mmCIF file of C-alpha atoms and ligand atoms in Angstrom:
data_model
loop_
_atom_site.group_PDB
_atom_site.id
_atom_site.type_symbol
_atom_site.label_atom_id
_atom_site.label_comp_id
_atom_site.label_asym_id
_atom_site.label_seq_id
_atom_site.Cartn_x
_atom_site.Cartn_y
_atom_site.Cartn_z
ATOM 1 C CA UNK X 1 8.220 36.593 -3.739
ATOM 2 C CA UNK X 2 5.083 37.923 -4.647
ATOM 3 C CA UNK X 3 5.126 34.633 -7.177
ATOM 4 C CA UNK X 4 5.585 32.176 -4.578
ATOM 5 C CA UNK X 5 1.804 30.747 -4.867
ATOM 6 C CA UNK X 6 2.461 29.710 -8.223
ATOM 7 C CA UNK X 7 5.164 27.311 -7.263
ATOM 8 C CA UNK X 8 4.446 24.132 -5.951
ATOM 9 C CA UNK X 9 5.199 23.088 -2.330
ATOM 10 C CA UNK X 10 8.230 21.045 -3.363
ATOM 11 C CA UNK X 11 9.467 23.874 -5.193
ATOM 12 C CA UNK X 12 9.276 26.263 -1.768
ATOM 13 C CA UNK X 13 10.746 23.236 -0.227
ATOM 14 C CA UNK X 14 13.857 23.963 -1.665
ATOM 15 C CA UNK X 15 14.006 27.839 -2.902
ATOM 16 C CA UNK X 16 15.846 29.752 -0.508
ATOM 17 C CA UNK X 17 15.123 33.982 -0.396
ATOM 18 C CA UNK X 18 18.119 36.285 -1.098
ATOM 19 C CA UNK X 19 18.951 37.139 2.200
ATOM 20 C CA UNK X 20 21.330 40.542 1.846
ATOM 21 C CA UNK X 21 22.311 40.786 -1.456
ATOM 22 C CA UNK X 22 25.312 38.941 -1.818
ATOM 23 C CA UNK X 23 24.248 36.452 -3.879
ATOM 24 C CA UNK X 24 24.950 33.381 -1.338
ATOM 25 C CA UNK X 25 23.323 30.364 -3.635
ATOM 26 C CA UNK X 26 22.257 29.236 0.485
ATOM 27 C CA UNK X 27 21.457 31.163 3.378
ATOM 28 C CA UNK X 28 24.341 32.025 5.776
ATOM 29 C CA UNK X 29 24.666 30.458 8.709
ATOM 30 C CA UNK X 30 24.406 34.901 10.589
ATOM 31 C CA UNK X 31 26.729 33.452 13.938
ATOM 32 C CA UNK X 32 26.412 37.211 15.639
ATOM 33 C CA UNK X 33 24.415 37.935 18.988
ATOM 34 C CA UNK X 34 24.349 41.563 17.650
ATOM 35 C CA UNK X 35 23.750 43.322 14.711
ATOM 36 C CA UNK X 36 25.077 47.289 14.178
ATOM 37 C CA UNK X 37 23.127 50.161 14.190
ATOM 38 C CA UNK X 38 24.890 52.277 11.255
ATOM 39 C CA UNK X 39 24.303 55.008 12.577
ATOM 40 C CA UNK X 40 23.019 57.215 15.506
ATOM 41 C CA UNK X 41 19.422 58.236 13.184
ATOM 42 C CA UNK X 42 19.094 54.489 12.603
ATOM 43 C CA UNK X 43 20.096 53.928 16.171
ATOM 44 C CA UNK X 44 17.753 56.431 17.959
ATOM 45 C CA UNK X 45 14.821 54.888 15.106
ATOM 46 C CA UNK X 46 15.479 51.358 16.341
ATOM 47 C CA UNK X 47 14.953 53.036 19.892
ATOM 48 C CA UNK X 48 11.706 53.835 18.937
ATOM 49 C CA UNK X 49 9.938 51.645 17.094
ATOM 50 C CA UNK X 50 10.518 52.847 13.760
ATOM 51 C CA UNK X 51 12.514 50.394 12.773
ATOM 52 C CA UNK X 52 12.851 46.528 12.019
ATOM 53 C CA UNK X 53 16.219 45.700 11.330
ATOM 54 C CA UNK X 54 17.772 43.041 13.316
ATOM 55 C CA UNK X 55 19.653 43.954 16.708
ATOM 56 C CA UNK X 56 20.261 41.098 18.985
ATOM 57 C CA UNK X 57 19.416 37.182 17.659
ATOM 58 C CA UNK X 58 17.065 36.369 20.518
ATOM 59 C CA UNK X 59 14.992 38.695 19.238
ATOM 60 C CA UNK X 60 15.556 38.218 15.455
ATOM 61 C CA UNK X 61 18.652 36.496 13.185
ATOM 62 C CA UNK X 62 18.092 36.223 9.374
ATOM 63 C CA UNK X 63 18.927 32.617 9.309
ATOM 64 C CA UNK X 64 16.789 31.809 11.887
ATOM 65 C CA UNK X 65 13.368 34.028 10.190
ATOM 66 C CA UNK X 66 13.854 33.052 6.518
ATOM 67 C CA UNK X 67 13.035 29.266 7.926
ATOM 68 C CA UNK X 68 10.053 30.041 9.481
ATOM 69 C CA UNK X 69 8.936 31.597 7.151
ATOM 70 C CA UNK X 70 9.603 28.896 4.858
ATOM 71 C CA UNK X 71 7.290 26.693 7.484
ATOM 72 C CA UNK X 72 4.958 29.184 7.493
ATOM 73 C CA UNK X 73 4.622 29.030 3.630
ATOM 74 C CA UNK X 74 4.628 25.019 4.103
ATOM 75 C CA UNK X 75 1.658 25.155 6.282
ATOM 76 C CA UNK X 76 -0.227 27.696 3.992
ATOM 77 C CA UNK X 77 0.032 26.300 0.534
ATOM 78 C CA UNK X 78 -2.691 26.518 -1.578
ATOM 79 C CA UNK X 79 -4.748 27.181 0.885
ATOM 80 C CA UNK X 80 -7.004 30.763 0.815
ATOM 81 C CA UNK X 81 -8.298 33.809 2.934
ATOM 82 C CA UNK X 82 -11.526 34.808 3.450
ATOM 83 C CA UNK X 83 -11.327 37.062 0.936
ATOM 84 C CA UNK X 84 -10.263 34.495 -1.390
ATOM 85 C CA UNK X 85 -6.478 35.446 -1.140
ATOM 86 C CA UNK X 86 -3.840 33.190 -0.993
ATOM 87 C CA UNK X 87 -3.763 33.005 2.794
ATOM 88 C CA UNK X 88 -0.970 34.624 4.695
ATOM 89 C CA UNK X 89 0.518 32.827 7.801
ATOM 90 C CA UNK X 90 3.175 34.161 9.820
ATOM 91 C CA UNK X 91 5.638 32.329 11.785
ATOM 92 C CA UNK X 92 8.712 31.850 15.102
ATOM 93 C CA UNK X 93 11.350 28.900 15.043
ATOM 94 C CA UNK X 94 12.648 28.058 18.429
ATOM 95 C CA UNK X 95 15.147 26.231 20.169
ATOM 96 C CA UNK X 96 12.811 23.154 20.623
ATOM 97 C CA UNK X 97 9.242 21.670 19.921
ATOM 98 C CA UNK X 98 8.616 22.083 23.250
ATOM 99 C CA UNK X 99 9.694 25.963 22.573
ATOM 100 C CA UNK X 100 7.345 25.828 20.718
ATOM 101 C CA UNK X 101 4.502 24.490 22.525
ATOM 102 C CA UNK X 102 5.053 27.076 25.813
ATOM 103 C CA UNK X 103 4.917 30.174 23.596
ATOM 104 C CA UNK X 104 2.013 29.693 22.254
ATOM 105 C CA UNK X 105 0.299 27.794 25.256
ATOM 106 C CA UNK X 106 1.443 30.815 27.519
ATOM 107 C CA UNK X 107 0.574 33.212 24.331
ATOM 108 C CA UNK X 108 -3.342 32.314 24.646
ATOM 109 C CA UNK X 109 -3.817 31.866 27.746
ATOM 110 C CA UNK X 110 -3.641 33.874 31.400
ATOM 111 C CA UNK X 111 -4.120 32.701 34.878
ATOM 112 C CA UNK X 112 -7.470 31.048 35.349
ATOM 113 C CA UNK X 113 -8.036 29.853 31.568
ATOM 114 C CA UNK X 114 -8.245 26.061 31.298
ATOM 115 C CA UNK X 115 -6.974 23.961 27.906
ATOM 116 C CA UNK X 116 -9.291 21.079 26.578
ATOM 117 C CA UNK X 117 -7.178 17.855 25.227
ATOM 118 C CA UNK X 118 -6.427 14.520 24.344
ATOM 119 C CA UNK X 119 -4.883 12.191 27.104
ATOM 120 C CA UNK X 120 -2.325 10.763 24.529
ATOM 121 C CA UNK X 121 -0.053 13.884 23.971
ATOM 122 C CA UNK X 122 3.979 13.918 23.396
ATOM 123 C CA UNK X 123 4.972 12.903 27.671
ATOM 124 C CA UNK X 124 6.603 16.239 27.988
ATOM 125 C CA UNK X 125 3.644 18.328 26.309
ATOM 126 C CA UNK X 126 1.639 16.360 29.028
ATOM 127 C CA UNK X 127 3.833 17.419 31.825
ATOM 128 C CA UNK X 128 3.619 20.735 30.478
ATOM 129 C CA UNK X 129 0.369 20.735 31.058
ATOM 130 C CA UNK X 130 -0.419 18.788 34.290
ATOM 131 C CA UNK X 131 2.500 19.072 36.338
ATOM 132 C CA UNK X 132 3.463 23.099 34.860
ATOM 133 C CA UNK X 133 1.290 24.966 33.466
ATOM 134 C CA UNK X 134 -1.176 24.613 37.174
ATOM 135 C CA UNK X 135 1.214 26.196 38.825
ATOM 136 C CA UNK X 136 0.201 29.552 36.994
ATOM 137 C CA UNK X 137 -3.244 29.386 37.024
ATOM 138 C CA UNK X 138 -3.794 27.708 34.353
ATOM 139 C CA UNK X 139 -5.425 24.512 34.248
ATOM 140 C CA UNK X 140 -5.664 20.981 31.730
ATOM 141 C CA UNK X 141 -8.591 18.901 31.628
ATOM 142 C CA UNK X 142 -8.095 15.364 29.905
ATOM 143 C CA UNK X 143 -11.513 14.184 27.364
ATOM 144 C CA UNK X 144 -11.573 11.773 24.812
ATOM 145 C CA UNK X 145 -11.150 14.315 21.359
ATOM 146 C CA UNK X 146 -13.539 11.877 19.475
ATOM 147 C CA UNK X 147 -16.119 12.669 21.063
ATOM 148 C CA UNK X 148 -17.591 15.558 19.720
ATOM 149 C CA UNK X 149 -21.009 16.003 22.246
ATOM 150 C CA UNK X 150 -18.674 15.994 24.866
ATOM 151 C CA UNK X 151 -16.319 18.217 24.011
ATOM 152 C CA UNK X 152 -19.288 21.112 23.165
ATOM 153 C CA UNK X 153 -20.849 20.158 26.349
ATOM 154 C CA UNK X 154 -17.556 20.949 27.769
ATOM 155 C CA UNK X 155 -17.513 24.045 26.210
ATOM 156 C CA UNK X 156 -20.879 25.048 27.353
ATOM 157 C CA UNK X 157 -20.542 24.428 30.982
ATOM 158 C CA UNK X 158 -16.777 25.639 31.747
ATOM 159 C CA UNK X 159 -16.451 28.968 30.217
ATOM 160 C CA UNK X 160 -12.665 29.226 31.385
ATOM 161 C CA UNK X 161 -12.066 26.391 28.631
ATOM 162 C CA UNK X 162 -10.244 29.051 26.550
ATOM 163 C CA UNK X 163 -8.346 26.304 24.006
ATOM 164 C CA UNK X 164 -8.303 23.213 22.514
ATOM 165 C CA UNK X 165 -5.360 21.070 21.968
ATOM 166 C CA UNK X 166 -5.378 18.464 19.394
ATOM 167 C CA UNK X 167 -2.111 16.590 18.514
ATOM 168 C CA UNK X 168 -3.163 14.419 15.567
ATOM 169 C CA UNK X 169 -2.239 11.682 14.457
ATOM 170 C CA UNK X 170 -0.886 10.451 17.829
ATOM 171 C CA UNK X 171 1.941 8.654 19.207
ATOM 172 C CA UNK X 172 2.289 5.669 19.150
ATOM 173 C CA UNK X 173 -1.380 4.521 17.655
ATOM 174 C CA UNK X 174 -1.305 6.968 15.696
ATOM 175 C CA UNK X 175 -4.846 8.092 17.000
ATOM 176 C CA UNK X 176 -6.205 10.892 14.765
ATOM 177 C CA UNK X 177 -9.085 13.821 15.889
ATOM 178 C CA UNK X 178 -11.460 15.520 13.509
ATOM 179 C CA UNK X 179 -9.443 18.496 13.360
ATOM 180 C CA UNK X 180 -12.120 20.658 11.034
ATOM 181 C CA UNK X 181 -15.023 19.615 13.382
ATOM 182 C CA UNK X 182 -13.718 20.174 16.580
ATOM 183 C CA UNK X 183 -12.495 23.832 15.153
ATOM 184 C CA UNK X 184 -15.996 24.217 13.955
ATOM 185 C CA UNK X 185 -17.594 23.968 17.673
ATOM 186 C CA UNK X 186 -14.093 25.694 19.159
ATOM 187 C CA UNK X 187 -15.053 28.855 16.932
ATOM 188 C CA UNK X 188 -18.759 29.119 18.099
ATOM 189 C CA UNK X 189 -17.137 29.445 21.583
ATOM 190 C CA UNK X 190 -15.234 31.716 20.743
ATOM 191 C CA UNK X 191 -12.469 29.694 21.993
ATOM 192 C CA UNK X 192 -8.903 28.784 20.150
ATOM 193 C CA UNK X 193 -7.314 25.962 18.984
ATOM 194 C CA UNK X 194 -3.577 24.755 18.436
ATOM 195 C CA UNK X 195 -2.799 21.838 16.282
ATOM 196 C CA UNK X 196 0.912 20.039 17.180
ATOM 197 C CA UNK X 197 1.750 19.149 13.667
ATOM 198 C CA UNK X 198 4.835 17.046 13.932
ATOM 199 C CA UNK X 199 3.958 13.625 12.583
ATOM 200 C CA UNK X 200 2.175 14.713 9.555
ATOM 201 C CA UNK X 201 4.556 17.710 8.119
ATOM 202 C CA UNK X 202 2.400 20.353 6.184
ATOM 203 C CA UNK X 203 3.001 17.186 3.545
ATOM 204 C CA UNK X 204 0.694 15.552 4.519
ATOM 205 C CA UNK X 205 -1.504 17.916 6.771
ATOM 206 C CA UNK X 206 -2.670 21.479 6.827
ATOM 207 C CA UNK X 207 -4.744 22.551 9.891
ATOM 208 C CA UNK X 208 -4.485 26.478 8.715
ATOM 209 C CA UNK X 209 -7.250 24.336 6.304
ATOM 210 C CA UNK X 210 -9.238 24.423 8.744
ATOM 211 C CA UNK X 211 -9.190 27.353 10.243
ATOM 212 C CA UNK X 212 -7.019 26.596 13.610
ATOM 213 C CA UNK X 213 -5.530 29.482 15.065
ATOM 214 C CA UNK X 214 -1.452 27.877 15.863
ATOM 215 C CA UNK X 215 0.120 25.219 14.192
ATOM 216 C CA UNK X 216 2.844 23.773 16.196
ATOM 217 C CA UNK X 217 5.963 21.370 15.503
ATOM 218 C CA UNK X 218 9.138 19.720 17.236
ATOM 219 C CA UNK X 219 10.596 20.475 14.038
ATOM 220 C CA UNK X 220 13.445 18.502 15.375
ATOM 221 C CA UNK X 221 11.686 15.019 13.632
ATOM 222 C CA UNK X 222 10.745 14.934 10.067
ATOM 223 C CA UNK X 223 10.506 18.724 8.999
ATOM 224 C CA UNK X 224 14.365 18.433 10.134
ATOM 225 C CA UNK X 225 14.447 14.967 8.530
ATOM 226 C CA UNK X 226 18.086 14.126 9.566
ATOM 227 C CA UNK X 227 18.168 14.037 13.377
ATOM 228 C CA UNK X 228 20.957 16.777 13.280
ATOM 229 C CA UNK X 229 19.511 19.371 16.017
ATOM 230 C CA UNK X 230 16.324 20.568 17.695
ATOM 231 C CA UNK X 231 14.348 23.009 16.392
ATOM 232 C CA UNK X 232 10.481 23.829 16.847
ATOM 233 C CA UNK X 233 7.844 26.421 15.368
ATOM 234 C CA UNK X 234 4.561 27.836 15.991
ATOM 235 C CA UNK X 235 3.187 28.618 12.470
ATOM 236 C CA UNK X 236 -0.685 31.088 12.446
ATOM 237 C CA UNK X 237 -2.588 33.592 10.381
ATOM 238 C CA UNK X 238 -2.910 35.944 12.811
ATOM 239 C CA UNK X 239 0.391 38.754 12.872
ATOM 240 C CA UNK X 240 -0.952 39.739 16.459
ATOM 241 C CA UNK X 241 -1.486 36.359 17.574
ATOM 242 C CA UNK X 242 2.037 34.922 16.252
ATOM 243 C CA UNK X 243 4.213 37.935 15.903
ATOM 244 C CA UNK X 244 3.104 39.675 19.271
ATOM 245 C CA UNK X 245 1.635 37.230 21.550
ATOM 246 C CA UNK X 246 3.378 33.914 21.290
ATOM 247 C CA UNK X 247 6.652 36.471 20.072
ATOM 248 C CA UNK X 248 6.383 38.044 23.512
ATOM 249 C CA UNK X 249 6.488 34.404 24.978
ATOM 250 C CA UNK X 250 9.478 33.358 23.265
ATOM 251 C CA UNK X 251 11.509 37.067 23.967
ATOM 252 C CA UNK X 252 11.343 36.469 27.800
ATOM 253 C CA UNK X 253 11.774 32.609 28.499
ATOM 254 C CA UNK X 254 14.547 33.046 25.543
ATOM 255 C CA UNK X 255 13.233 30.102 23.423
ATOM 256 C CA UNK X 256 15.049 31.307 20.171
ATOM 257 C CA UNK X 257 16.600 28.958 17.757
ATOM 258 C CA UNK X 258 20.382 28.792 16.765
ATOM 259 C CA UNK X 259 21.025 30.204 13.448
ATOM 260 C CA UNK X 260 23.321 26.747 13.074
ATOM 261 C CA UNK X 261 20.068 24.756 14.148
ATOM 262 C CA UNK X 262 17.950 26.976 11.748
ATOM 263 C CA UNK X 263 20.434 26.403 9.130
ATOM 264 C CA UNK X 264 19.964 22.683 9.663
ATOM 265 C CA UNK X 265 16.770 22.531 9.377
ATOM 266 C CA UNK X 266 16.568 24.620 6.086
ATOM 267 C CA UNK X 267 19.005 21.913 4.623
ATOM 268 C CA UNK X 268 16.570 19.301 6.102
ATOM 269 C CA UNK X 269 13.139 19.970 4.706
ATOM 270 C CA UNK X 270 14.967 20.778 1.427
ATOM 271 C CA UNK X 271 13.860 17.150 0.148
ATOM 272 C CA UNK X 272 10.777 17.018 2.875
ATOM 273 C CA UNK X 273 8.088 16.307 0.147
ATOM 274 C CA UNK X 274 10.101 13.844 -1.588
ATOM 275 C CA UNK X 275 11.483 11.731 2.054
ATOM 276 C CA UNK X 276 7.748 12.246 3.279
ATOM 277 C CA UNK X 277 6.703 10.137 -0.422
ATOM 278 C CA UNK X 278 8.811 7.877 1.118
ATOM 279 C CA UNK X 279 8.642 7.289 4.788
ATOM 280 C CA UNK X 280 5.250 6.525 3.621
ATOM 281 C CA UNK X 281 5.446 4.015 0.874
ATOM 282 C CA UNK X 282 8.598 2.084 3.378
ATOM 283 C CA UNK X 283 5.463 2.330 6.032
ATOM 284 C CA UNK X 284 2.437 1.180 3.882
ATOM 285 C CA UNK X 285 5.307 -1.879 2.659
ATOM 286 C CA UNK X 286 6.391 -2.570 6.667
ATOM 287 C CA UNK X 287 3.059 -2.248 7.446
ATOM 288 C CA UNK X 288 1.449 -4.795 5.056
ATOM 289 C CA UNK X 289 4.291 -7.271 6.035
ATOM 290 C CA UNK X 290 3.495 -7.214 9.571
ATOM 291 C CA UNK X 291 -0.087 -7.646 9.235
ATOM 292 C CA UNK X 292 0.354 -10.821 7.078
ATOM 293 C CA UNK X 293 2.663 -11.900 10.117
ATOM 294 C CA UNK X 294 1.595 -14.647 12.364
ATOM 295 C CA UNK X 295 4.074 -13.403 14.142
ATOM 296 C CA UNK X 296 2.060 -9.751 14.899
ATOM 297 C CA UNK X 297 -0.986 -10.129 16.773
ATOM 298 C CA UNK X 298 -2.381 -6.636 15.328
ATOM 299 C CA UNK X 299 -0.474 -3.521 13.556
ATOM 300 C CA UNK X 300 -1.383 0.428 13.721
ATOM 301 C CA UNK X 301 -0.936 2.365 10.699
ATOM 302 C CA UNK X 302 -3.278 4.629 9.496
ATOM 303 C CA UNK X 303 -3.705 2.718 5.761
ATOM 304 C CA UNK X 304 -5.484 -0.632 6.859
ATOM 305 C CA UNK X 305 -8.663 -0.086 6.849
ATOM 306 C CA UNK X 306 -9.003 -1.710 9.798
ATOM 307 C CA UNK X 307 -7.684 1.006 12.077
ATOM 308 C CA UNK X 308 -10.321 3.329 13.282
ATOM 309 C CA UNK X 309 -9.535 6.414 11.761
ATOM 310 C CA UNK X 310 -8.649 4.963 8.747
ATOM 311 C CA UNK X 311 -11.478 6.797 7.103
ATOM 312 C CA UNK X 312 -10.594 10.042 8.790
ATOM 313 C CA UNK X 313 -6.853 9.962 8.466
ATOM 314 C CA UNK X 314 -8.085 9.696 4.616
ATOM 315 C CA UNK X 315 -10.006 12.685 4.894
ATOM 316 C CA UNK X 316 -7.644 14.948 6.391
ATOM 317 C CA UNK X 317 -4.099 13.839 5.372
ATOM 318 C CA UNK X 318 -2.743 13.586 1.558
ATOM 319 C CA UNK X 319 -1.297 10.079 3.467
ATOM 320 C CA UNK X 320 -0.751 7.992 6.300
ATOM 321 C CA UNK X 321 2.877 9.317 7.156
ATOM 322 C CA UNK X 322 6.095 7.512 8.125
ATOM 323 C CA UNK X 323 4.964 6.211 11.789
ATOM 324 C CA UNK X 324 3.814 2.687 12.898
ATOM 325 C CA UNK X 325 3.404 0.776 15.615
ATOM 326 C CA UNK X 326 2.303 -3.420 16.158
ATOM 327 C CA UNK X 327 1.879 -5.358 18.716
ATOM 328 C CA UNK X 328 4.233 -8.847 18.743
ATOM 329 C CA UNK X 329 2.549 -12.005 20.036
ATOM 330 C CA UNK X 330 3.826 -13.494 23.179
ATOM 331 C CA UNK X 331 3.931 -9.374 24.984
ATOM 332 C CA UNK X 332 6.214 -7.954 26.483
ATOM 333 C CA UNK X 333 9.075 -10.456 26.890
ATOM 334 C CA UNK X 334 8.214 -10.879 23.130
ATOM 335 C CA UNK X 335 8.804 -7.711 22.347
ATOM 336 C CA UNK X 336 11.733 -6.607 24.121
ATOM 337 C CA UNK X 337 13.033 -10.199 22.264
ATOM 338 C CA UNK X 338 12.209 -8.759 18.892
ATOM 339 C CA UNK X 339 14.584 -5.321 19.782
ATOM 340 C CA UNK X 340 17.284 -8.108 21.178
ATOM 341 C CA UNK X 341 17.526 -9.183 17.954
ATOM 342 C CA UNK X 342 17.279 -6.331 15.097
ATOM 343 C CA UNK X 343 20.828 -5.748 13.435
ATOM 344 C CA UNK X 344 20.104 -3.116 11.128
ATOM 345 C CA UNK X 345 17.796 -1.283 12.375
ATOM 346 C CA UNK X 346 18.264 1.408 14.989
ATOM 347 C CA UNK X 347 16.936 1.622 18.817
ATOM 348 C CA UNK X 348 16.300 4.891 20.341
ATOM 349 C CA UNK X 349 13.078 7.228 21.318
ATOM 350 C CA UNK X 350 12.348 10.320 18.698
ATOM 351 C CA UNK X 351 11.284 10.024 15.216
ATOM 352 C CA UNK X 352 11.800 11.315 11.376
ATOM 353 C CA UNK X 353 15.577 10.584 10.451
ATOM 354 C CA UNK X 354 16.224 8.867 7.206
ATOM 355 C CA UNK X 355 16.966 5.608 9.399
ATOM 356 C CA UNK X 356 14.374 3.002 11.050
ATOM 357 C CA UNK X 357 13.879 3.749 14.651
ATOM 358 C CA UNK X 358 12.323 1.292 16.405
ATOM 359 C CA UNK X 359 11.444 1.158 20.772
ATOM 360 C CA UNK X 360 9.146 -0.527 23.417
ATOM 361 C CA UNK X 361 6.739 2.301 24.460
ATOM 362 C CA UNK X 362 5.734 0.066 27.703
ATOM 363 C CA UNK X 363 9.927 0.202 29.281
ATOM 364 C CA UNK X 364 10.914 3.224 27.445
ATOM 365 C CA UNK X 365 8.977 6.687 26.103
ATOM 366 C CA UNK X 366 5.396 6.253 28.739
ATOM 367 C CA UNK X 367 7.680 3.714 31.150
ATOM 368 C CA UNK X 368 6.103 6.877 33.354
ATOM 369 C CA UNK X 369 2.196 6.291 32.535
ATOM 370 C CA UNK X 370 0.407 3.608 35.418
ATOM 371 C CA UNK X 371 0.175 0.328 33.277
ATOM 372 C CA UNK X 372 -3.915 0.965 33.422
ATOM 373 C CA UNK X 373 -3.264 4.240 32.024
ATOM 374 C CA UNK X 374 -0.820 3.087 29.670
ATOM 375 C CA UNK X 375 -3.563 -0.110 28.134
ATOM 376 C CA UNK X 376 -6.597 2.789 27.729
ATOM 377 C CA UNK X 377 -4.527 4.463 24.775
ATOM 378 C CA UNK X 378 -4.054 1.149 23.498
ATOM 379 C CA UNK X 379 -0.229 1.070 24.801
ATOM 380 C CA UNK X 380 0.437 -3.175 25.524
ATOM 381 C CA UNK X 381 3.414 -4.661 27.151
ATOM 382 C CA UNK X 382 4.141 -6.194 23.374
ATOM 383 C CA UNK X 383 3.939 -2.937 21.213
ATOM 384 C CA UNK X 384 6.606 -1.456 19.710
ATOM 385 C CA UNK X 385 6.606 1.536 17.754
ATOM 386 C CA UNK X 386 7.980 2.465 14.432
ATOM 387 C CA UNK X 387 9.777 5.559 12.538
ATOM 388 C CA UNK X 388 9.655 3.873 9.368
ATOM 389 C CA UNK X 389 12.974 5.080 7.009
ATOM 390 C CA UNK X 390 14.371 6.080 4.118
ATOM 391 C CA UNK X 391 16.307 2.802 4.083
ATOM 392 C CA UNK X 392 15.658 -0.419 0.838
ATOM 393 C CA UNK X 393 12.321 -1.307 2.189
ATOM 394 C CA UNK X 394 13.406 -5.485 1.988
ATOM 395 C CA UNK X 395 16.310 -4.714 4.447
ATOM 396 C CA UNK X 396 14.187 -3.217 6.913
ATOM 397 C CA UNK X 397 11.328 -5.899 5.963
ATOM 398 C CA UNK X 398 14.683 -8.670 6.363
ATOM 399 C CA UNK X 399 15.148 -7.381 9.290
ATOM 400 C CA UNK X 400 12.387 -7.363 10.950
ATOM 401 C CA UNK X 401 10.990 -10.635 10.095
ATOM 402 C CA UNK X 402 14.979 -12.376 11.428
ATOM 403 C CA UNK X 403 14.232 -10.890 14.575
ATOM 404 C CA UNK X 404 10.462 -11.775 14.859
ATOM 405 C CA UNK X 405 12.318 -15.142 15.552
HETATM 406 C C1 LIG U 501 9.291 15.701 19.726
HETATM 407 C C2 LIG U 501 7.943 16.044 19.645
HETATM 408 C C3 LIG U 501 7.622 17.325 20.442
HETATM 409 C C4 LIG U 501 9.072 17.922 21.632
HETATM 410 O O1 LIG U 501 9.898 18.273 20.534
HETATM 411 P P1 LIG U 501 11.050 18.886 21.510
HETATM 412 O O2 LIG U 501 12.001 19.071 19.906
HETATM 413 O O3 LIG U 501 11.638 17.572 21.396
HETATM 414 O O4 LIG U 501 11.464 19.942 22.276
HETATM 415 C C5 LIG U 501 6.215 17.953 20.852
HETATM 416 N N1 LIG U 501 5.622 17.199 20.191
HETATM 417 C C6 LIG U 501 5.343 15.991 19.584
HETATM 418 C C7 LIG U 501 4.700 15.111 18.853
HETATM 419 C C8 LIG U 501 6.644 14.844 19.176
HETATM 420 O O5 LIG U 501 7.350 13.971 18.849
#
């Protein structure tokens, strides 16, 4: 695999390592909880810590590890380390995105530490930070991460802040945060940075380029790409952080990925580059249709120059992604009527599947938020969120057109 840096991103997505010398075309599903030691000497070597052989699938499984390595290679694609050598990244695969996020934060922080983050986090991440981690002595401070001076002052005034956690683009208005600028500030204070790269995927955005410590994924979404299973990933270039600190949390929380889900994920990743291009093409066209519709008040899509973060997204992303949201004229009732009228697109949460998924944040994903809090993050009663799929764009547009009435 020494030549992997010479391969293109799309080739890295497709090419699989030879795992066991049996010449299977695809990495097999190792449906086994344990691996035998082979002989007594190998068993003793393992227990003395002198062996990296597979022993137990919670600690490592070839189907799982090979996909973690593939995602790590994609996150590091084309990047150089401080010596000018190809950046080496390491990865761990988890049973879900939340497993990855929990292990990443627990691997970095200890009791007494604080997290600085944005208010518009993925719902369960927000719950983890605000409701669960405080039980373990870890506090979370919500801040406006667009205000760099505020971030710097927060770090000056509170040395307990040990982690800045960023999700960009963020749900559901596609607000973006400046990974590079925030990381520069964090590094000045020795503070770690974790970026949730679920919405962009490494095809559109590579946070490791800016020196962040860890990238986390819900690979349930675009990386799997077909909605066939849950997985998560933690990627970073520091082996002690990824392969020891985070890995230990995975081991103790039992947050490992199943070999079957890893297999599904690997199959999905093979078409990541192709799919992301099509997701972006379709989202741009749907955004244009909505932007020019008299039945729509506002469209949040990063390709539009009227999106507040258009310039930043253009800078730190390759294209603008497959997610958009828009406000139906007429508020809540009009938005719910739009959903009732849809015939072709799919009414459900989640994102990154081949079909177009549509949901209403105010009554669904963000229903537990207070109305004034929702408004603070641009979640009006008429807002619809769309994960634009891979279908024929005319069918998507026609369905939206008839459903808007
Ligand atoms: C879905 C999602 C998660 C959680 O991932 P699971 O795989 O559902 O555990 C975290 N962050 C973002 C941005 C997500 O969309």
